[in-house]
Short mmCIF file of C-alpha atoms in Angstrom, two decimals:
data_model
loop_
_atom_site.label_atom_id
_atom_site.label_comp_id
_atom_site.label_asym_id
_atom_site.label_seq_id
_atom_site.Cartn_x
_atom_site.Cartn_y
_atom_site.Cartn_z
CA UNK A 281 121.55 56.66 155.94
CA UNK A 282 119.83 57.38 152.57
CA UNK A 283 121.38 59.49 150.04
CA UNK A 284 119.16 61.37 147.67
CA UNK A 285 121.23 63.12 145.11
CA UNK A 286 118.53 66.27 144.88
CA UNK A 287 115.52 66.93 146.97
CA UNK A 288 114.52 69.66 145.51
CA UNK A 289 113.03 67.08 142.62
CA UNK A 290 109.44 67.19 143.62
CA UNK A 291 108.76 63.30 144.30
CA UNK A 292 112.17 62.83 145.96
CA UNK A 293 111.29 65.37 148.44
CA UNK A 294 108.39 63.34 149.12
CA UNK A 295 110.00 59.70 148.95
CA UNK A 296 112.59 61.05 151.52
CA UNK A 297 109.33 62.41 153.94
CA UNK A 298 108.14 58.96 153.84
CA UNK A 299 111.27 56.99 154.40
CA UNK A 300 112.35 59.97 157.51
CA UNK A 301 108.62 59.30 158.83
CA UNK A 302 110.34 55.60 158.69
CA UNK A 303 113.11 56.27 160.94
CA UNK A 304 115.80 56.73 158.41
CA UNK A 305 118.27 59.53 158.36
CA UNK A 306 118.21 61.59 155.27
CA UNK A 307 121.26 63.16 153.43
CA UNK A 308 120.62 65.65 150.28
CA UNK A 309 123.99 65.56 148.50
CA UNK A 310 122.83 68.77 146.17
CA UNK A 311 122.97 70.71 149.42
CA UNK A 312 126.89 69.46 149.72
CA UNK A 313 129.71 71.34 148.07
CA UNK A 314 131.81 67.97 147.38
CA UNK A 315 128.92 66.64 145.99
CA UNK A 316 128.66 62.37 146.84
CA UNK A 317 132.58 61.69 147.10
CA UNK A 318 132.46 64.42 150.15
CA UNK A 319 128.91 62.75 151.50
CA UNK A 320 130.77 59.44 151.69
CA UNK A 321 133.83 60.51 152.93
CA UNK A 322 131.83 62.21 155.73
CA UNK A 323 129.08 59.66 156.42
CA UNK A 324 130.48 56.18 154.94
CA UNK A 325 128.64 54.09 152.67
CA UNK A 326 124.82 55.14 152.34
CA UNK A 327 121.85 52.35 152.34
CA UNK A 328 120.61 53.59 149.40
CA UNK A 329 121.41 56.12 146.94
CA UNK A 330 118.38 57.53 144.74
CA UNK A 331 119.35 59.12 141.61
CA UNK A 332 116.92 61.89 140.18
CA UNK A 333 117.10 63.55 136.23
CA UNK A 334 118.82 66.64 135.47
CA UNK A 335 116.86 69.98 135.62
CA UNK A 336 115.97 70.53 131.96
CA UNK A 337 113.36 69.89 129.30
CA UNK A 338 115.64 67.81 126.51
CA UNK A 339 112.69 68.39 124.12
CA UNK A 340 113.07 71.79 124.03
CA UNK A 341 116.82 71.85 124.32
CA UNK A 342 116.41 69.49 120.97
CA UNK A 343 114.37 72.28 119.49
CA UNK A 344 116.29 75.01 120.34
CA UNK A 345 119.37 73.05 118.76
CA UNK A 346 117.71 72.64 115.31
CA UNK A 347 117.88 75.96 114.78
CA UNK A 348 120.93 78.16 116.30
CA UNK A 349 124.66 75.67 116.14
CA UNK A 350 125.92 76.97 118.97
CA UNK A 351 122.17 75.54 120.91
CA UNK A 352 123.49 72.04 119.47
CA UNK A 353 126.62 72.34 120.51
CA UNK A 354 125.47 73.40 123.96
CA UNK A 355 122.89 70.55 124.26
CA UNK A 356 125.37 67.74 123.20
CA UNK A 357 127.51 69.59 126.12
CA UNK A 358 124.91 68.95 128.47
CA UNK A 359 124.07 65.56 127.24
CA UNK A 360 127.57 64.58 127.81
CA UNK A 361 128.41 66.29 131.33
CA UNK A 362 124.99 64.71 132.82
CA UNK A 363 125.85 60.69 131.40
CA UNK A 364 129.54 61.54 132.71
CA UNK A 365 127.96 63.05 136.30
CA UNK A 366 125.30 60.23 136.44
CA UNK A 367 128.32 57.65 135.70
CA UNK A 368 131.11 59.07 138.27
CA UNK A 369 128.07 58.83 141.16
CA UNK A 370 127.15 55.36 139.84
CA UNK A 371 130.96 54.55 140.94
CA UNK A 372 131.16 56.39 143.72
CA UNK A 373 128.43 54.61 145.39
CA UNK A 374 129.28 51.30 143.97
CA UNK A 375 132.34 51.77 145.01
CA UNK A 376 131.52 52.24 148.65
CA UNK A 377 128.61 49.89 148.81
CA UNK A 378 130.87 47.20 147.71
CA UNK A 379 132.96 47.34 150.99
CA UNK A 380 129.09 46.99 153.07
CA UNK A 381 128.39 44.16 150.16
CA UNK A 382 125.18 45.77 150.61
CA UNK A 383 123.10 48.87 149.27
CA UNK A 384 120.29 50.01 146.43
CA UNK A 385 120.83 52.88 143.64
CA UNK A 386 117.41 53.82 142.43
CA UNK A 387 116.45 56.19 139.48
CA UNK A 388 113.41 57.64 140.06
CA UNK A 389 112.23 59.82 136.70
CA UNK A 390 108.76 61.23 135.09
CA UNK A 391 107.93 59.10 132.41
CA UNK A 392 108.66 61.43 129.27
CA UNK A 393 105.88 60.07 127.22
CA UNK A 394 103.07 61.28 130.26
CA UNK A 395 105.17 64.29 130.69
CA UNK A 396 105.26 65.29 127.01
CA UNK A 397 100.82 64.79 126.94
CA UNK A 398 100.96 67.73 130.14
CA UNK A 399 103.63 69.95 128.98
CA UNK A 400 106.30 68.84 132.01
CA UNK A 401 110.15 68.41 131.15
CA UNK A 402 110.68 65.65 128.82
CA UNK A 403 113.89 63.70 128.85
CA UNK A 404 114.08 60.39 127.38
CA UNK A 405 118.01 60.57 126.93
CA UNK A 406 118.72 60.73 130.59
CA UNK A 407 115.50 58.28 131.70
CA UNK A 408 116.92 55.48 129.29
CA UNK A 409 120.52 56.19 129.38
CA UNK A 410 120.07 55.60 133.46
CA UNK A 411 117.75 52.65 132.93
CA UNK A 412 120.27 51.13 130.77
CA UNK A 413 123.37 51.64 132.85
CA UNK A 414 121.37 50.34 136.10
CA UNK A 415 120.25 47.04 134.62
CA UNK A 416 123.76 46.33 133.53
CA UNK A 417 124.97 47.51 136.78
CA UNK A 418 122.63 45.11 138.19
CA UNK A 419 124.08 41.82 136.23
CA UNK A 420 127.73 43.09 137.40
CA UNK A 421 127.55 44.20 140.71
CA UNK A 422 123.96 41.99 141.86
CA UNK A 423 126.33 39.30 143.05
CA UNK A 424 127.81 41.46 145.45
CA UNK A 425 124.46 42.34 147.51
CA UNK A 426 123.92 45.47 145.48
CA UNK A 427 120.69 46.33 144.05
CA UNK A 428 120.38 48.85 140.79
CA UNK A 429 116.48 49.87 140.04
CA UNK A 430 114.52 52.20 138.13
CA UNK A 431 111.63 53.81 138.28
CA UNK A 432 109.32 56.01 136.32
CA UNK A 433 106.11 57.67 137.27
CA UNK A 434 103.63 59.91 135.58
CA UNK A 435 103.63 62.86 137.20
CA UNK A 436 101.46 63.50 140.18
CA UNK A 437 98.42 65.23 140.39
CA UNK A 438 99.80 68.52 141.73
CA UNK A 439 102.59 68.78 139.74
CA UNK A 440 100.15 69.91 136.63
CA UNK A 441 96.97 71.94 136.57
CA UNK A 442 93.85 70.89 136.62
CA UNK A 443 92.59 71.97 133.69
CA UNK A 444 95.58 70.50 131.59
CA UNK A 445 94.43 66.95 133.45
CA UNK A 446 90.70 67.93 132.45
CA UNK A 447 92.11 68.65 128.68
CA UNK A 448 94.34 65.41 128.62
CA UNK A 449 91.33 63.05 129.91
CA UNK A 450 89.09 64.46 127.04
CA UNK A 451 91.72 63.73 124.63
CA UNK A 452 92.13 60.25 125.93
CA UNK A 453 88.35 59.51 126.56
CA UNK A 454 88.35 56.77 123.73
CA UNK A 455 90.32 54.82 125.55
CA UNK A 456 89.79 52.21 128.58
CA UNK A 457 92.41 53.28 130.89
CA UNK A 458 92.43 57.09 130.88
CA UNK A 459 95.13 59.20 131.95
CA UNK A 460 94.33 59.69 135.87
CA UNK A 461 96.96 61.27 138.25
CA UNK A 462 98.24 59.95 141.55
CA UNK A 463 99.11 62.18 143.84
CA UNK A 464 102.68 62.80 144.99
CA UNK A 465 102.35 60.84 148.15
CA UNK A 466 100.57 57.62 146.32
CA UNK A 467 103.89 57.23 144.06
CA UNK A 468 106.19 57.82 147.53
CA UNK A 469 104.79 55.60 149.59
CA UNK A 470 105.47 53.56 147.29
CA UNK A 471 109.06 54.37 146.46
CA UNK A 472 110.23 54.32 150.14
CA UNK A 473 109.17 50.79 150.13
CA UNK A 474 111.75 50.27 146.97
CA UNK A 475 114.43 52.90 148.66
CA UNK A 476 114.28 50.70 151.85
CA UNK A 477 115.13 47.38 149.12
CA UNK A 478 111.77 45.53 150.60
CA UNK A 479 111.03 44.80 146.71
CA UNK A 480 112.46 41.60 145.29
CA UNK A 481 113.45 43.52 142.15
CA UNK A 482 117.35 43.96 140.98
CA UNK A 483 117.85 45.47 137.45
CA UNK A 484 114.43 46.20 137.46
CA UNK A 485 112.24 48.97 135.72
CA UNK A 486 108.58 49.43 137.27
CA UNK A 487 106.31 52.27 135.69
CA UNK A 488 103.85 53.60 137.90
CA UNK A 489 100.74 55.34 136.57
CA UNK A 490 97.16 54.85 134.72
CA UNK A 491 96.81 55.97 131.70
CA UNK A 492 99.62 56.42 129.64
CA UNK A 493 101.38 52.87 128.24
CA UNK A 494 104.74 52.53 129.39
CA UNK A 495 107.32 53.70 126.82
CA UNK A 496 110.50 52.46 128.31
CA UNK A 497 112.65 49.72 127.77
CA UNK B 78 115.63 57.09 84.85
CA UNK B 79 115.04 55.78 88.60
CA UNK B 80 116.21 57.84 91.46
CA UNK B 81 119.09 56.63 93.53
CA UNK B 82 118.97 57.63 96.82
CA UNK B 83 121.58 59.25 98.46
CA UNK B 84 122.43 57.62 102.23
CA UNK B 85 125.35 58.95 104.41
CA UNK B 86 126.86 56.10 106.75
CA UNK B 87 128.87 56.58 109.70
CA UNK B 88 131.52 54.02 110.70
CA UNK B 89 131.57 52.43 106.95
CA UNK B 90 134.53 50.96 106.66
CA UNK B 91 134.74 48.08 108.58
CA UNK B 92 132.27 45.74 110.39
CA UNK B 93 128.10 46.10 110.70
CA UNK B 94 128.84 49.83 108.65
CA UNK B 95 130.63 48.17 106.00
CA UNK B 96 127.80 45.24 105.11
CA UNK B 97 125.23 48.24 105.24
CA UNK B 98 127.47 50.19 102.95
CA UNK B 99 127.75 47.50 100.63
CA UNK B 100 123.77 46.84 101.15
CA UNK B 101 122.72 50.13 100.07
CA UNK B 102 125.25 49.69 97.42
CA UNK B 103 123.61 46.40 96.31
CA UNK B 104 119.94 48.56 96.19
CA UNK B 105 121.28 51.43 93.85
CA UNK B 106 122.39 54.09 96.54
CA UNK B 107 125.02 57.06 96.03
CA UNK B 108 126.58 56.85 99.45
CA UNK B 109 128.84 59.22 101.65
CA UNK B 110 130.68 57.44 103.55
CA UNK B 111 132.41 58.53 106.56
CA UNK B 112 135.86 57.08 108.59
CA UNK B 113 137.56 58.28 111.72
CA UNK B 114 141.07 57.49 110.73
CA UNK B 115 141.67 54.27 108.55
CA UNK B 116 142.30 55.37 105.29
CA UNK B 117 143.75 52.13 104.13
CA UNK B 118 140.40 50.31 105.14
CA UNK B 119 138.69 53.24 103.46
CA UNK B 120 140.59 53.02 100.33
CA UNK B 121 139.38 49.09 100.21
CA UNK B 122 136.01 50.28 100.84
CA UNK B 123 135.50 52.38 97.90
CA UNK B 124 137.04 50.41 95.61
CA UNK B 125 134.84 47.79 96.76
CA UNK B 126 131.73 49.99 96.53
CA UNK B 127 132.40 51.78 93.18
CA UNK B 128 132.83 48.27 91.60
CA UNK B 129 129.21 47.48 92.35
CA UNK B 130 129.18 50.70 89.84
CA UNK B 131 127.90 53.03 93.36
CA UNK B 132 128.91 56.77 93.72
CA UNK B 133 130.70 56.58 96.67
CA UNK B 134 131.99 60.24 98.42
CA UNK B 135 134.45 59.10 101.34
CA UNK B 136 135.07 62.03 103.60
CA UNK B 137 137.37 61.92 106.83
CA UNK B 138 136.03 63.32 109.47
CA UNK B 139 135.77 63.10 113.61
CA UNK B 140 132.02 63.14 114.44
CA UNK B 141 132.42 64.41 117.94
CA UNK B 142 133.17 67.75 116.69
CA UNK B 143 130.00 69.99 115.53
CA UNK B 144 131.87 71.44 112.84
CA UNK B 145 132.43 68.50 111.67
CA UNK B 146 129.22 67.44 111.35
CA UNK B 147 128.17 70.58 109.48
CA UNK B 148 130.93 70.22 107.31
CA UNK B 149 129.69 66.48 106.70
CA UNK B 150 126.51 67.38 105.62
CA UNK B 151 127.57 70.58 103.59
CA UNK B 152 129.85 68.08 101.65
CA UNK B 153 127.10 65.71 101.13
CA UNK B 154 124.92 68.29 99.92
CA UNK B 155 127.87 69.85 97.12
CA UNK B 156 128.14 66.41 95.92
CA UNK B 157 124.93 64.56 95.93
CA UNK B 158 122.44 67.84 96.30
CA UNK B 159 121.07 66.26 99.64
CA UNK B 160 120.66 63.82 101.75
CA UNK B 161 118.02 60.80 101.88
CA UNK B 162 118.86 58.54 105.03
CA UNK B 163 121.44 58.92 107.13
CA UNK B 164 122.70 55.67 109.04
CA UNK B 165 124.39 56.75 112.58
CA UNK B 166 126.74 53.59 112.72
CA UNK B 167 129.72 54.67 113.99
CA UNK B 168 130.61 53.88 117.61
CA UNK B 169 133.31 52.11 120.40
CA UNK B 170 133.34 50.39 122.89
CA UNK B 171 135.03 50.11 125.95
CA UNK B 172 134.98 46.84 128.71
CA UNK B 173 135.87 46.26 132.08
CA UNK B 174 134.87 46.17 135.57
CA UNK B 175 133.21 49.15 136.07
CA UNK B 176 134.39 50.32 139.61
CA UNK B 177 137.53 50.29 138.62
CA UNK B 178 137.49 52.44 135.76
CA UNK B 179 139.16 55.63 135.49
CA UNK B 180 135.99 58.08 134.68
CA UNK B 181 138.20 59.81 131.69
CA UNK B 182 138.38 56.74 129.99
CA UNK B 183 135.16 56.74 128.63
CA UNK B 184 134.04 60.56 128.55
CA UNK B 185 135.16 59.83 124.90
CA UNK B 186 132.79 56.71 124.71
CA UNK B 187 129.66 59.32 125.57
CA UNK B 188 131.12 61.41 122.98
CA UNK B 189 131.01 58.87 120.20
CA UNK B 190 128.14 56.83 121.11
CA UNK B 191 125.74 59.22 122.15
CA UNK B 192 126.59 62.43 121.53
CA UNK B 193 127.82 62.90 117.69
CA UNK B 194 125.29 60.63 116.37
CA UNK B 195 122.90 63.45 118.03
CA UNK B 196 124.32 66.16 116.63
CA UNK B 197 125.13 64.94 113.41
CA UNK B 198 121.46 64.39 112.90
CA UNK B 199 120.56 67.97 114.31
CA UNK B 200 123.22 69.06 111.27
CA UNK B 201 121.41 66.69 108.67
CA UNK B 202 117.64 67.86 109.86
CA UNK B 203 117.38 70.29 106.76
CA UNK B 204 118.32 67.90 104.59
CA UNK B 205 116.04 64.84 105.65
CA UNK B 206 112.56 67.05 105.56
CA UNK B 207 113.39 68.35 102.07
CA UNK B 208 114.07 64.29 101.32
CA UNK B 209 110.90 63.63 103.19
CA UNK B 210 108.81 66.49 102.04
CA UNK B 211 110.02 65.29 98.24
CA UNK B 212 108.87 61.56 98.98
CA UNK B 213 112.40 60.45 98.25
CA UNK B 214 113.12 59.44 101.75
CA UNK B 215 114.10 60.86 105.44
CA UNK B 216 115.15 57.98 107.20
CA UNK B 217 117.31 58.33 110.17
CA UNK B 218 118.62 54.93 111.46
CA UNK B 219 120.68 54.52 114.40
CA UNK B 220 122.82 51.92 115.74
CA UNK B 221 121.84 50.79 119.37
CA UNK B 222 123.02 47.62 121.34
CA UNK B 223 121.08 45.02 123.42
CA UNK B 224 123.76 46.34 125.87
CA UNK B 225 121.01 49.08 125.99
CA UNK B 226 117.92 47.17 125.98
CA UNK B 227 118.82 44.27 128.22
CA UNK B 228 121.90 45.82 130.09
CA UNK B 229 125.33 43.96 130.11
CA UNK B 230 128.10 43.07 132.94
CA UNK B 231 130.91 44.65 131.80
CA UNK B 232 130.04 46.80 129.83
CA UNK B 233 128.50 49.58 132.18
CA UNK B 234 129.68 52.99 130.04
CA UNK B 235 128.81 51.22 126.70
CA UNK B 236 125.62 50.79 127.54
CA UNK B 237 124.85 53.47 129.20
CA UNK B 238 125.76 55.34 125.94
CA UNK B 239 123.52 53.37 123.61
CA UNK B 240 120.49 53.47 126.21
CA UNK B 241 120.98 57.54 125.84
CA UNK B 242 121.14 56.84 121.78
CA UNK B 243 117.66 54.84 122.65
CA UNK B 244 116.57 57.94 123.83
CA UNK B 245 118.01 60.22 121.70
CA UNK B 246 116.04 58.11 118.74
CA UNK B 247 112.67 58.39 120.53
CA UNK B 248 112.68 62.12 120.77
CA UNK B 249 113.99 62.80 117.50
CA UNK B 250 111.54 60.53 116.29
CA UNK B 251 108.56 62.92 118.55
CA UNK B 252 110.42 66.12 117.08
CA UNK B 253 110.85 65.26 113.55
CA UNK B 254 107.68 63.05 112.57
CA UNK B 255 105.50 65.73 111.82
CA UNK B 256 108.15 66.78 109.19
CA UNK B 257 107.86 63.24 107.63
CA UNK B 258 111.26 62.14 109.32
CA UNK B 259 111.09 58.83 110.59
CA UNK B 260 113.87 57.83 113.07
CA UNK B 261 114.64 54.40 114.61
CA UNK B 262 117.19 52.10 115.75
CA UNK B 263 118.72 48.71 115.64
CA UNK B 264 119.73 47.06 118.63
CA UNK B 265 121.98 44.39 117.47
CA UNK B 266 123.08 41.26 119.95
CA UNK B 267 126.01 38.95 119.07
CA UNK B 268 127.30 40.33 115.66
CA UNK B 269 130.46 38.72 113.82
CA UNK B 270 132.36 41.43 113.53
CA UNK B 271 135.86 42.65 115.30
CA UNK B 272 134.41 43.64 118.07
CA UNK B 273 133.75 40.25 119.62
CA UNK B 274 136.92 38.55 117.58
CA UNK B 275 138.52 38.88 120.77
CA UNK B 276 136.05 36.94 123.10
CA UNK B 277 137.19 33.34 124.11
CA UNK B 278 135.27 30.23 122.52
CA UNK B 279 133.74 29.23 126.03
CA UNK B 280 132.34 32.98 126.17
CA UNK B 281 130.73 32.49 122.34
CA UNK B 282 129.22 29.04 123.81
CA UNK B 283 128.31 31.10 126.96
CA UNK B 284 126.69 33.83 124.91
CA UNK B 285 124.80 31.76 122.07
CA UNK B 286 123.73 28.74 124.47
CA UNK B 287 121.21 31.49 126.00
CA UNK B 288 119.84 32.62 122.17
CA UNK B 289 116.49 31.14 120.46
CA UNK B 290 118.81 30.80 117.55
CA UNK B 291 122.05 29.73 119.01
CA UNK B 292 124.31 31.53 116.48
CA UNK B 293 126.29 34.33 115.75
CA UNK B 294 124.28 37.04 113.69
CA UNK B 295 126.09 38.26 110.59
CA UNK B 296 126.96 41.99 109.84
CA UNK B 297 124.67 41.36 106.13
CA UNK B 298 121.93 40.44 108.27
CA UNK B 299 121.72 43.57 110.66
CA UNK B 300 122.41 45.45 107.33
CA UNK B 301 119.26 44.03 106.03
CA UNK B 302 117.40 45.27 108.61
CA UNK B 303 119.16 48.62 108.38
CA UNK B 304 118.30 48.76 104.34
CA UNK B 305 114.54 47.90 106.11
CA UNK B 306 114.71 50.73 108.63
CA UNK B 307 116.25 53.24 105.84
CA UNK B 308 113.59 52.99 103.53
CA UNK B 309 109.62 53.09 102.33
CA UNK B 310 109.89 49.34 103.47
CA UNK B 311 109.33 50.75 107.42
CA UNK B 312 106.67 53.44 106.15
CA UNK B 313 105.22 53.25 109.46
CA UNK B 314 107.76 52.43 112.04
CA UNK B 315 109.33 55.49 114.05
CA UNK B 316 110.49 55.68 117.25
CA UNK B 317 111.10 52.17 117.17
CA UNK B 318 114.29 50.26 119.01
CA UNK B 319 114.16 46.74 116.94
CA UNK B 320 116.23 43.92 118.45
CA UNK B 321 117.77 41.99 115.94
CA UNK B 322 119.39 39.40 118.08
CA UNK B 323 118.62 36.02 116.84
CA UNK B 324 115.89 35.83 120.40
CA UNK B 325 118.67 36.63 123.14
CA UNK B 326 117.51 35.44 126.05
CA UNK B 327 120.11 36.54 129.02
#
């Protein structure tokens, strides 16, 4: 079974179509009140486990915070509760994927850089503070048949409007590469094949796009 | 009369924050320094800084609090009338195998890794474009790990804190840039400092077999890239995460 940890994230919802169109059995651990400890208890240890970013724009949030205390406060709140939420599910599936000695946790984010150019949520704390962990996840835990990846895409064609892609393209025409979308279900296809652990990648980071350079460490 | 600029340094008292504290020291600085708890080590400190003839403000204070932070800056400002670069030092660390840690054992890790250094900069954001807008300075520097850039066995929460502070540096850099602010961040590798005292010699062979240069980096030396990050020297650099790791290779 593979666990996605929100499908109401736009490419998740489509990465888990693909890998269901696959065969496997899909489990959305947003839509359980125990969150993943209950979703483990209840269906054992899942294949894989793909992580998605919180629900905010941290460039705004940042914003917000210059001005008003209380904003900062509330932002280094929520910086804080999402590292400790994204850790404690990092466990939790370790954890139980260590019994199997096999498994994958994948990140899959919106590169903040592409996402900043069309206006989309930008948050570069949680994309590299995930990265990070995963990679040294995957020098700890590789050795026991578990496999930590990232992954962060530009975001798909329907996720912005065309005439913020027409405006972005003009901007960028001096360059080679411009900035051209994929559409949702070019960048899952593509992730199912790394949910499923047919990649030979382990602490890897692969950027999918054209267009934008890849910020990320 | 030259200006001295005034630079506020987290975590001063011992290790990688004491060299820069004594760096900035060496190029003219007033400083504020700030400790957690030691005030033996920050007694030493000063005394060591004030006879290189610095101005040296040492203020207590526990970073993961946002008052704090205000009341960091609001000291800094009574004293010194601003503040030019701020160098977000301070930090922990905490080992193990990850699977088996407790997940309360390092909310306090997030707290001082990633989050105060955040909000302590929010708090010193006034300060820095008036520096910046007066061409004496607004240089934010913060204090990464090639935990965070490479990722490290081990050390799971640690670096999972300092790739957030990666993060953190990149949009702050995005948000504050157009007010002149220039942030970036040093990632140092294998540092002499207490922190890696306690590592056996066949780990040290371990570590510095796999570097370009197969030594231990000095605290002077990542405070010499710190003096480089907190000044006109790095004009143009923002947003940056530089590795200063002697070419670690693992």
């Amino acid at each position: 079974m593979i666990f996605f940890e929100n499908l109401n994230h736009p490419l998740a919802r489509s990465v888990a179509d693909a890998c269901a169109a696959q065969g496997d059995d899909i489990f959305d651990v947003s839509a359980s009140s125990g969150g993943l400890s209950e979703a483990i208890a209840a269906n054992g240890a899942p294949r894989a486990l793909v992580l998605t970013p919180p629900e905010r724009c941290e460039a705004q949030a940042m914003r917000d915070a210059f001005y008003d205390p209380a904003k900062a406060l509330e932002f280094g709140k929520q910086v804080h509760a999402d590292a400790m939420q994204f850790l404690i599910n990092c466990r939790l599936a370790t954890q139980a994927m260590m019994t199997e000695k096999t498994g994958h946790v994948l990140f899959l984010g919106i590169d903040d850089v592409a996402a900043r150019l069309v206006g989309l949520p930008e948050n570069p704390i949680a994309n590299q503070l995930r990265v990070s962990a995963l990679k040294s996840l995957a020098k700890e835990y590789g050795r026991m048949g578990i496999k930590y990846n990232a992954i962060l895409s530009q975001p798909s064609k329907e996720t912005v409007d065309p005439k913020t892609w027409r405006s972005q393209r003009d901007q960028l025409k001096v360059y080679t590469m411009r900035f051209s979308p994929n559409e949702t279900r070019e960048y899952a296809d593509f992730c199912a094949q790394a949910v499923q652990g047919s990649l030979p990648l382990n602490g890897g980071l692969l950027c999918l796009g054209k267009g934008v350079m890849e910020m990320a460490a | 009369m030259s200006y001295s600029k005034i630079a506020l340094i987290t975590g001063a008292t011992r290790g990688i924050g004491r060299a820069i504290a004594h760096k900035y020291a060496d190029e003219g600085c007033r400083l504020v320094v700030v400790y957690r708890s030691n005030q033996q080590t920050a007694d030493e400190t000063k005394a060591e800084l004030e006879a290189k003839g610095a101005e040296v403000l040492m203020l207590q204070a526990d970073l993961s609090d946002a008052e704090a932070c205000a009341r960091v800056v609001a000291a800094a400002k009574d004293r010194f009338g601003g503040i030019d670069t701020l160098i977000n030092n301070a930090g922990g660390a905490y080992d193990g195998a990850f699977a088996a840690m407790n997940p309360e054992e390092y909310a306090g890790l997030i707290q001082c890794n990633l989050v105060a250094p955040m909000l302590l900069t929010i708090a010193a954001k006034d300060e820095l474009i008036a520096s910046a807008k007066a061409g004496r300075g607004g240089e934010v520097v913060m204090m990464a790990s090639m935990a965070g850039v490479t990722g490290k066995e081990g050390q799971v929460p640690y670096s999972t804190t300092k790739g957030g502070l990666m993060g953190a540096t990149r949009l702050l850099a995005r948000e504050l840039g157009p007010e002149g602010v220039r942030v970036n961040a040093l990632a140092p590798g294998f540092i002499r400092t207490e922190m890696v005292e306690i590592l056996e010699p066949k780990m040290y062979e371990h570590v510095l077999s796999a570097s370009a240069s197969p030594r231990m980096g000095e605290p002077y030396e990542v405070a010499d890239a710190a003096w480089f990050l907190g000044s006109s020297n790095s004009s143009y650099l923002n947003g940056v995460i530089q590795r200063i790791d002697g070419g670690f290779l693992r």
